[in-house]
Structure formats: C-alpha cells, structure tokens
Amino acid sequence: MEDSSKEDYKIHSFDMETQKLLKTALKDPGSVDLEKVSSVIVDQSLKDQMFSKEAGRICFTIVQAESKQNGGSVFRRNLLNRLQQEFKAREETRKRSTQEWVCLVSFICNIFDYLKVNNMPMMALVHPVYDCLFRLAQPDALKNEEEVDCLVLQLHRIGEQLEKMNLQRMDELFCLLRDGFLLQDGLSSLGRLLLLEILEFRAGSWMLSETAQKYYYSEVTD
C-alpha cells in the first residue's frame, strides 16, 4: 500500500484529467493511449526537478503492468523514442535552460536506474547516460554549481551500476573530474568540495567512510 500512496504523491502536481490518465496507466495500461502517457511524463520531467528524480518509478510500474497485462512494450518503446529525441537535442536544451538540461539528465539516469531487462540495466541507455555525464564534466559545466550538483547526485545514484557496464568510460570520466578538481580555475568552493567528495566516494568503492561523510556533509550544510 505504501508504494501506491507514493505514486499518488508524485502525480499530484498534474491537472485532474492527467492524474486520471496516469493512475489508469499504472493499473490498466491497455486502456489508455500510452504514447500520450510517455509524453506527459517526459514533458513534466523536463519542467519539474523533483518529478524528474522520481519518474523512473512510475515508468517502471507502467512497463511492468503492461508486460503483465498483455506482454506488450508499447509504453517502453514510446518512452525510449522520446528520450532519444530529447537526448539528440541535449546541447540546444542546455543552451536554452540549465534547469531543463539538469532535469533531462536526472530523468535519463532515473530511467537507467529503474528500467531493467532481466535485472540488468538497458544496454541502449549506457552510452547516452555516459555522454550526459561527460558533458557535465566539461570545464564550462564544472563552473556551474547546478551542473556539478547534478553530476555528483547521478554518480551517487548509478555510478556503481554504470561502472559495471563500462569500466573504461568511468575511468575516463573520473580523469576529467580529477583534472577539473586539480587544474581548473573558476570553480566555486562548493563545486570543488562536491568534486573532491565524488572522487573520494569512488576511490572508496562507491562508499564514504563515516568520518568523510561527516566532513563533507557538515561542510555542505554550513
């Protein structure tokens, strides 16, 4: 029961008609237009950062419900097609709005985290996720706290899974982050702290010691 109340909570920001559409899709996906459902979820994810962080759970529930109901994958196909379009336009999105870009990255990483095939992340999403994280690790992005914060959040959430899928690209990403931390001018003190924390997090096998945790999180809250 707890899960369904969480789902309700996540869709309360929609108008009543859209809430009804999503609630139906979660329980009886065969009875609604799943292309419309995927568009609604992606559109909201690009506008609403809280929703973009949690939308993967809703998508996972609809994918499971559709598969159970009729063995179909219409929703997943439409969702991935729309994600591909947004991914291709990512640089334009970033130029237009940092907030929208950060929401897009959160959403793609969230889908990677939740949508599994035989309990494994979807191979089709591995390189797009890495490409987004590499973009966040470029010098211009590292000067923007919002982008650094997004990068670090995603690596906390999916870094270990992503590393298992492609170790070489993770090594390359962390070379960029290390160089950014050591060599780049113009980083804010918070940006530098976040980079140091994620470098230490991966060095500790995707964990922080209790001491390190106290140090970083007292610094961030101060």
Short mmCIF file of C-alpha atoms in Angstrom, two decimals:
data_model
loop_
_atom_site.label_atom_id
_atom_site.label_comp_id
_atom_site.label_asym_id
_atom_site.label_seq_id
_atom_site.Cartn_x
_atom_site.Cartn_y
_atom_site.Cartn_z
CA MET A 1 0.00 0.00 0.00
CA GLU A 2 2.84 2.35 0.81
CA ASP A 3 4.05 2.30 -2.81
CA SER A 4 0.70 3.29 -4.28
CA SER A 5 0.43 6.29 -1.97
CA LYS A 6 3.90 7.32 -3.10
CA GLU A 7 2.75 7.08 -6.74
CA ASP A 8 -0.27 9.27 -5.92
CA TYR A 9 2.02 11.79 -4.29
CA LYS A 10 4.22 12.04 -7.34
CA ILE A 11 1.41 12.87 -9.72
CA HIS A 12 -0.48 15.39 -7.58
CA SER A 13 1.10 18.32 -9.46
CA PHE A 14 -0.78 17.37 -12.65
CA ASP A 15 -4.29 18.56 -13.53
CA MET A 16 -7.10 16.16 -12.62
CA GLU A 17 -7.54 14.76 -16.13
CA THR A 18 -3.83 13.94 -16.42
CA GLN A 19 -3.79 12.43 -12.92
CA LYS A 20 -6.65 10.17 -14.00
CA LEU A 21 -4.74 9.19 -17.18
CA LEU A 22 -1.62 8.31 -15.19
CA LYS A 23 -3.49 6.44 -12.46
CA THR A 24 -5.23 4.35 -15.14
CA ALA A 25 -1.92 3.71 -16.93
CA LEU A 26 -0.41 2.43 -13.66
CA LYS A 27 -3.22 -0.11 -13.19
CA ASP A 28 -4.70 -0.80 -16.64
CA PRO A 29 -2.20 0.37 -19.31
CA GLY A 30 -4.04 -1.37 -22.16
CA SER A 31 -6.98 1.01 -21.80
CA VAL A 32 -5.11 4.30 -22.39
CA ASP A 33 -3.01 5.98 -25.08
CA LEU A 34 0.49 5.01 -23.91
CA GLU A 35 2.23 7.35 -26.33
CA LYS A 36 0.39 10.23 -24.69
CA VAL A 37 1.30 8.88 -21.24
CA SER A 38 5.01 8.75 -22.11
CA SER A 39 4.88 12.32 -23.50
CA VAL A 40 3.16 13.61 -20.34
CA ILE A 41 5.82 12.01 -18.13
CA VAL A 42 8.76 13.29 -20.20
CA ASP A 43 7.30 16.82 -20.53
CA GLN A 44 6.76 17.07 -16.77
CA SER A 45 10.20 15.64 -16.05
CA LEU A 46 11.85 18.41 -18.07
CA LYS A 47 9.99 21.08 -16.10
CA ASP A 48 9.96 19.68 -12.58
CA GLN A 49 13.21 18.57 -10.97
CA MET A 50 11.53 16.71 -8.10
CA PHE A 51 9.42 14.76 -10.58
CA SER A 52 12.40 14.06 -12.89
CA LYS A 53 14.20 12.37 -9.97
CA GLU A 54 11.27 10.04 -9.26
CA ALA A 55 9.64 9.47 -12.66
CA GLY A 56 11.61 6.25 -13.19
CA ARG A 57 9.49 4.55 -10.54
CA ILE A 58 6.26 5.45 -12.35
CA CYS A 59 7.71 4.32 -15.71
CA PHE A 60 8.86 1.04 -14.17
CA THR A 61 5.37 0.40 -12.76
CA ILE A 62 3.69 1.06 -16.13
CA VAL A 63 6.22 -1.13 -18.00
CA GLN A 64 5.61 -3.97 -15.52
CA ALA A 65 1.83 -3.56 -15.65
CA GLU A 66 1.75 -3.58 -19.48
CA SER A 67 4.01 -6.62 -19.69
CA LYS A 68 1.87 -8.49 -17.16
CA GLN A 69 -1.40 -7.46 -18.82
CA ASN A 70 -0.66 -8.33 -22.45
CA GLY A 71 3.08 -9.00 -22.83
CA GLY A 72 3.38 -5.63 -24.59
CA SER A 73 6.10 -3.00 -24.60
CA VAL A 74 4.32 -0.07 -26.28
CA PHE A 75 4.95 2.28 -23.38
CA ARG A 76 8.65 1.41 -23.13
CA ARG A 77 9.14 1.82 -26.88
CA ASN A 78 7.44 5.23 -26.91
CA LEU A 79 9.34 6.35 -23.83
CA LEU A 80 12.72 5.36 -25.30
CA ASN A 81 11.88 7.01 -28.65
CA ARG A 82 11.02 10.26 -26.90
CA LEU A 83 14.15 10.03 -24.72
CA GLN A 84 16.23 9.56 -27.86
CA GLN A 85 14.76 12.76 -29.35
CA GLU A 86 15.49 14.72 -26.17
CA PHE A 87 18.99 13.24 -25.96
CA LYS A 88 19.79 14.33 -29.53
CA ALA A 89 18.68 17.89 -28.72
CA ARG A 90 20.55 18.00 -25.38
CA GLU A 91 23.03 20.74 -26.33
CA GLU A 92 20.22 23.04 -27.50
CA THR A 93 18.36 22.25 -24.27
CA ARG A 94 21.43 23.15 -22.21
CA LYS A 95 21.86 26.46 -24.05
CA ARG A 96 18.18 27.29 -23.55
CA SER A 97 17.86 26.37 -19.88
CA THR A 98 20.28 24.88 -17.36
CA GLN A 99 17.34 23.76 -15.25
CA GLU A 100 15.73 21.86 -18.14
CA TRP A 101 19.09 20.27 -19.02
CA VAL A 102 19.69 19.16 -15.42
CA CYS A 103 16.14 17.73 -15.32
CA LEU A 104 16.81 15.83 -18.57
CA VAL A 105 19.99 14.27 -17.16
CA SER A 106 18.20 13.34 -13.90
CA PHE A 107 15.37 11.75 -15.88
CA ILE A 108 17.61 9.71 -18.22
CA CYS A 109 19.66 8.48 -15.25
CA ASN A 110 16.48 7.65 -13.37
CA ILE A 111 15.17 5.57 -16.27
CA PHE A 112 18.55 3.80 -16.44
CA ASP A 113 18.25 3.07 -12.71
CA TYR A 114 14.69 1.69 -12.81
CA LEU A 115 14.12 0.10 -16.22
CA LYS A 116 15.88 -3.24 -16.26
CA VAL A 117 15.89 -6.15 -18.70
CA ASN A 118 16.40 -9.48 -16.91
CA ASN A 119 17.54 -7.49 -13.86
CA MET A 120 20.28 -5.76 -15.87
CA PRO A 121 20.37 -2.08 -16.90
CA MET A 122 19.39 -1.49 -20.52
CA MET A 123 22.45 -1.50 -22.77
CA ALA A 124 20.79 1.07 -25.06
CA LEU A 125 20.97 3.64 -22.23
CA VAL A 126 24.58 3.10 -21.11
CA HIS A 127 26.28 5.36 -23.69
CA PRO A 128 23.64 8.13 -23.59
CA VAL A 129 23.95 8.25 -19.78
CA TYR A 130 27.74 8.41 -20.03
CA ASP A 131 27.52 11.10 -22.73
CA CYS A 132 25.36 13.27 -20.44
CA LEU A 133 27.76 12.81 -17.52
CA PHE A 134 30.78 13.59 -19.73
CA ARG A 135 29.05 16.81 -20.80
CA LEU A 136 28.59 17.74 -17.14
CA ALA A 137 32.32 17.13 -16.59
CA GLN A 138 33.44 19.66 -19.23
CA PRO A 139 35.18 22.84 -17.99
CA ASP A 140 32.23 25.17 -18.73
CA ALA A 141 29.81 22.90 -16.84
CA LEU A 142 32.13 22.44 -13.85
CA LYS A 143 31.91 26.19 -13.25
CA ASN A 144 28.16 25.86 -12.75
CA GLU A 145 27.21 24.56 -9.29
CA GLU A 146 23.82 23.32 -10.52
CA GLU A 147 25.52 21.08 -13.10
CA VAL A 148 28.20 19.84 -10.67
CA ASP A 149 25.49 19.04 -8.12
CA CYS A 150 23.53 17.11 -10.77
CA LEU A 151 26.64 15.17 -11.86
CA VAL A 152 27.53 14.18 -8.29
CA LEU A 153 23.93 13.16 -7.49
CA GLN A 154 23.76 10.88 -10.54
CA LEU A 155 27.11 9.26 -9.75
CA HIS A 156 25.97 8.61 -6.18
CA ARG A 157 22.83 7.01 -7.50
CA ILE A 158 24.01 4.98 -10.51
CA GLY A 159 27.81 5.25 -10.63
CA GLU A 160 28.47 1.73 -9.39
CA GLN A 161 25.95 0.17 -11.82
CA LEU A 162 27.33 2.25 -14.68
CA GLU A 163 30.92 1.27 -13.91
CA LYS A 164 29.98 -2.42 -14.15
CA MET A 165 28.54 -1.78 -17.62
CA ASN A 166 31.62 0.07 -18.93
CA LEU A 167 34.66 0.50 -16.69
CA GLN A 168 36.78 2.25 -19.32
CA ARG A 169 34.35 5.13 -19.75
CA MET A 170 34.04 5.54 -15.97
CA ASP A 171 37.83 5.74 -15.70
CA GLU A 172 37.87 8.40 -18.44
CA LEU A 173 35.10 10.35 -16.71
CA PHE A 174 36.98 10.35 -13.40
CA CYS A 175 40.18 11.51 -15.15
CA LEU A 176 38.20 14.55 -16.32
CA LEU A 177 36.83 15.13 -12.81
CA ARG A 178 40.26 14.79 -11.23
CA ASP A 179 41.79 17.21 -13.76
CA GLY A 180 38.89 19.61 -13.22
CA PHE A 181 39.40 19.50 -9.47
CA LEU A 182 43.19 19.92 -9.62
CA LEU A 183 43.72 22.20 -12.60
CA GLN A 184 40.64 24.21 -13.40
CA ASP A 185 40.23 27.86 -12.48
CA GLY A 186 36.86 29.37 -11.71
CA LEU A 187 35.36 26.54 -9.65
CA SER A 188 33.27 27.65 -6.70
CA SER A 189 34.27 26.36 -3.26
CA LEU A 190 31.10 24.22 -3.18
CA GLY A 191 31.83 22.86 -6.67
CA ARG A 192 35.34 21.93 -5.61
CA LEU A 193 34.06 20.27 -2.42
CA LEU A 194 31.48 18.24 -4.39
CA LEU A 195 34.16 17.06 -6.85
CA LEU A 196 36.52 16.05 -4.04
CA GLU A 197 33.69 14.16 -2.35
CA ILE A 198 32.80 12.17 -5.50
CA LEU A 199 36.47 11.37 -6.19
CA GLU A 200 36.77 10.02 -2.66
CA PHE A 201 33.41 8.21 -2.95
CA ARG A 202 34.54 6.19 -5.97
CA ALA A 203 38.02 5.61 -4.51
CA GLY A 204 36.27 4.01 -1.51
CA SER A 205 34.44 1.53 -3.80
CA TRP A 206 31.38 3.79 -4.08
CA MET A 207 31.19 4.40 -0.34
CA LEU A 208 32.30 7.12 2.04
CA SER A 209 33.77 6.40 5.44
CA GLU A 210 31.77 7.76 8.37
CA THR A 211 34.45 10.39 9.02
CA ALA A 212 34.44 11.54 5.38
CA GLN A 213 30.65 11.65 5.39
CA LYS A 214 30.59 13.87 8.47
CA TYR A 215 33.25 16.13 6.97
CA TYR A 216 31.58 16.64 3.60
CA TYR A 217 28.03 16.92 4.79
CA SER A 218 28.81 19.29 7.64
CA GLU A 219 30.70 21.45 5.09
CA VAL A 220 27.79 21.40 2.64
CA THR A 221 25.20 22.29 5.31
CA ASP A 222 27.45 25.02 6.71
#
